[in-house]
Tab-separated table of C-alpha atoms in Angstrom:
chain	number	residue	atom	x	y	z
A	297	MET	CA	108.438	73.741	100.467
A	298	GLU	CA	108.034	75.939	103.799
A	299	THR	CA	104.778	77.472	104.725
A	300	ILE	CA	104.064	80.901	103.494
A	301	VAL	CA	105.071	84.066	105.440
A	302	PRO	CA	102.840	86.710	104.165
A	303	SER	CA	103.851	90.330	104.096
A	304	VAL	CA	102.688	93.392	101.823
A	305	ASP	CA	105.959	92.981	99.596
A	306	THR	CA	104.622	89.442	98.581
A	307	THR	CA	104.798	89.254	94.724
A	308	LYS	CA	102.796	87.652	92.363
A	309	LYS	CA	105.676	85.722	90.888
A	310	GLU	CA	106.244	84.339	94.405
A	311	LEU	CA	102.895	83.125	94.699
A	312	GLN	CA	102.549	81.568	91.356
A	313	GLU	CA	105.530	79.409	92.247
A	314	ARG	CA	103.916	78.160	95.030
A	315	VAL	CA	100.802	77.363	92.977
A	316	ASP	CA	102.832	75.576	90.501
A	317	TYR	CA	104.532	73.587	93.149
A	318	MET	CA	101.178	72.393	94.302
A	319	VAL	CA	99.763	71.752	90.738
A	320	ASN	CA	102.895	70.105	89.452
A	321	THR	CA	102.857	67.771	92.550
A	322	ALA	CA	99.442	66.800	91.723
A	323	SER	CA	100.222	65.975	88.377
A	324	HIS	CA	103.254	63.861	89.662
A	325	LEU	CA	100.796	62.404	91.891
A	326	GLU	CA	98.411	61.409	89.301
A	327	GLU	CA	101.185	59.578	87.115
A	328	LEU	CA	102.401	57.748	90.354
A	329	ALA	CA	98.893	56.405	90.971
A	330	GLU	CA	99.136	54.439	87.993
A	331	THR	CA	101.726	52.423	89.267
A	332	ASP	CA	101.564	52.849	93.159
A	333	GLU	CA	98.266	54.157	94.539
A	334	HIS	CA	98.968	53.846	98.084
A	335	GLU	CA	102.317	55.887	97.862
A	336	ALA	CA	100.198	58.587	95.634
A	337	MET	CA	97.807	58.657	98.495
A	338	LYS	CA	100.314	59.085	101.309
A	339	GLU	CA	101.976	61.800	99.230
A	340	PHE	CA	98.661	63.607	98.355
A	341	ILE	CA	97.533	63.679	102.068
A	342	ALA	CA	100.834	65.621	102.664
A	343	LEU	CA	100.151	68.000	99.737
A	344	LYS	CA	96.626	68.514	100.799
A	345	ASN	CA	97.707	69.157	104.495
A	346	PHE	CA	100.379	71.795	102.991
A	347	ALA	CA	97.504	73.721	101.376
A	348	TYR	CA	95.483	73.517	104.366
A	349	GLU	CA	98.357	75.313	106.251
A	350	GLU	CA	98.939	77.756	103.599
A	351	TYR	CA	95.274	78.761	103.649
A	352	HIS	CA	95.276	78.741	107.576
A	353	VAL	CA	98.341	81.030	107.714
A	354	LEU	CA	96.524	83.614	105.363
A	355	THR	CA	93.479	83.693	107.234
A	356	LEU	CA	95.169	84.471	110.577
A	357	GLN	CA	94.250	87.752	112.190
A	358	LYS	CA	98.217	88.805	112.422
A	359	ASN	CA	98.201	88.419	108.550
A	360	GLU	CA	95.045	90.025	107.754
A	361	LYS	CA	96.494	93.466	106.858
A	362	ALA	CA	99.031	91.916	104.631
A	363	VAL	CA	96.825	89.726	102.901
A	364	ASN	CA	94.123	92.439	102.618
A	365	SER	CA	96.396	94.963	101.225
A	366	ASN	CA	98.114	92.943	98.761
A	367	VAL	CA	95.940	92.081	95.684
A	368	HIS	CA	98.322	88.826	94.960
A	369	LEU	CA	97.940	87.382	98.557
A	370	SER	CA	94.017	88.233	98.475
A	371	ASN	CA	93.926	86.086	95.025
A	372	TYR	CA	96.469	83.502	96.530
A	373	ARG	CA	93.941	83.156	99.567
A	374	GLY	CA	91.021	82.904	97.134
A	375	PHE	CA	93.026	79.872	95.331
A	376	PHE	CA	92.241	77.783	98.415
A	377	THR	CA	88.624	78.440	98.117
A	378	HIS	CA	88.601	76.677	95.036
A	379	LEU	CA	89.892	73.318	96.759
A	380	HIS	CA	86.955	71.040	97.764
A	381	PHE	CA	88.424	67.693	99.008
A	382	THR	CA	86.138	64.949	100.231
A	383	ALA	CA	86.019	64.878	103.955
A	384	GLY	CA	87.518	62.205	106.261
A	385	LYS	CA	89.576	59.469	104.909
A	386	VAL	CA	89.920	59.552	101.231
A	387	PRO	CA	89.213	56.502	99.262
A	388	LEU	CA	91.686	55.575	96.676
A	389	ARG	CA	88.879	55.723	94.186
A	390	LEU	CA	88.541	59.462	94.790
A	391	LEU	CA	92.197	60.266	94.341
A	392	HIS	CA	92.315	61.586	91.159
A	393	TRP	CA	89.218	63.677	91.802
A	394	ASN	CA	90.932	65.177	94.568
A	395	LEU	CA	93.987	65.976	92.760
A	396	ASP	CA	92.225	67.523	89.996
A	397	GLU	CA	91.149	70.194	92.471
A	398	PHE	CA	94.460	71.607	92.481
A	399	HIS	CA	94.268	72.199	88.658
A	400	GLN	CA	90.707	73.455	88.875
A	401	ALA	CA	92.052	76.017	91.530
A	402	ASN	CA	94.883	76.846	89.424
A	403	MET	CA	92.500	77.884	86.551
A	404	GLY	CA	90.656	80.410	89.066
A	405	PHE	CA	94.098	81.888	90.290
A	406	ARG	CA	95.319	82.751	86.767
A	407	LEU	CA	92.079	84.525	85.617
């Protein structure tokens, strides 16, 4: 999925699709970890980087007006504040905990 391009016209449906992409990918990786932890870890890092990039774009000064004037974008930005990954290299034993962060953040986004 391409990184978001925020605008005042961004819809909740568009943002929910982005959240669903991350949550569904996390679910897939939880299943993959049962058979191939190393591949799941590799794909988790890509998912985590995607989340970091999305948040970065939402917090850029050039996007401030769009994000602050669109309640859905503002809520989407809040989704990322719920993600708390372990810092540095993530050990395999924490993979499931880190993947669950997407599910936890999703519950907050849907409220």
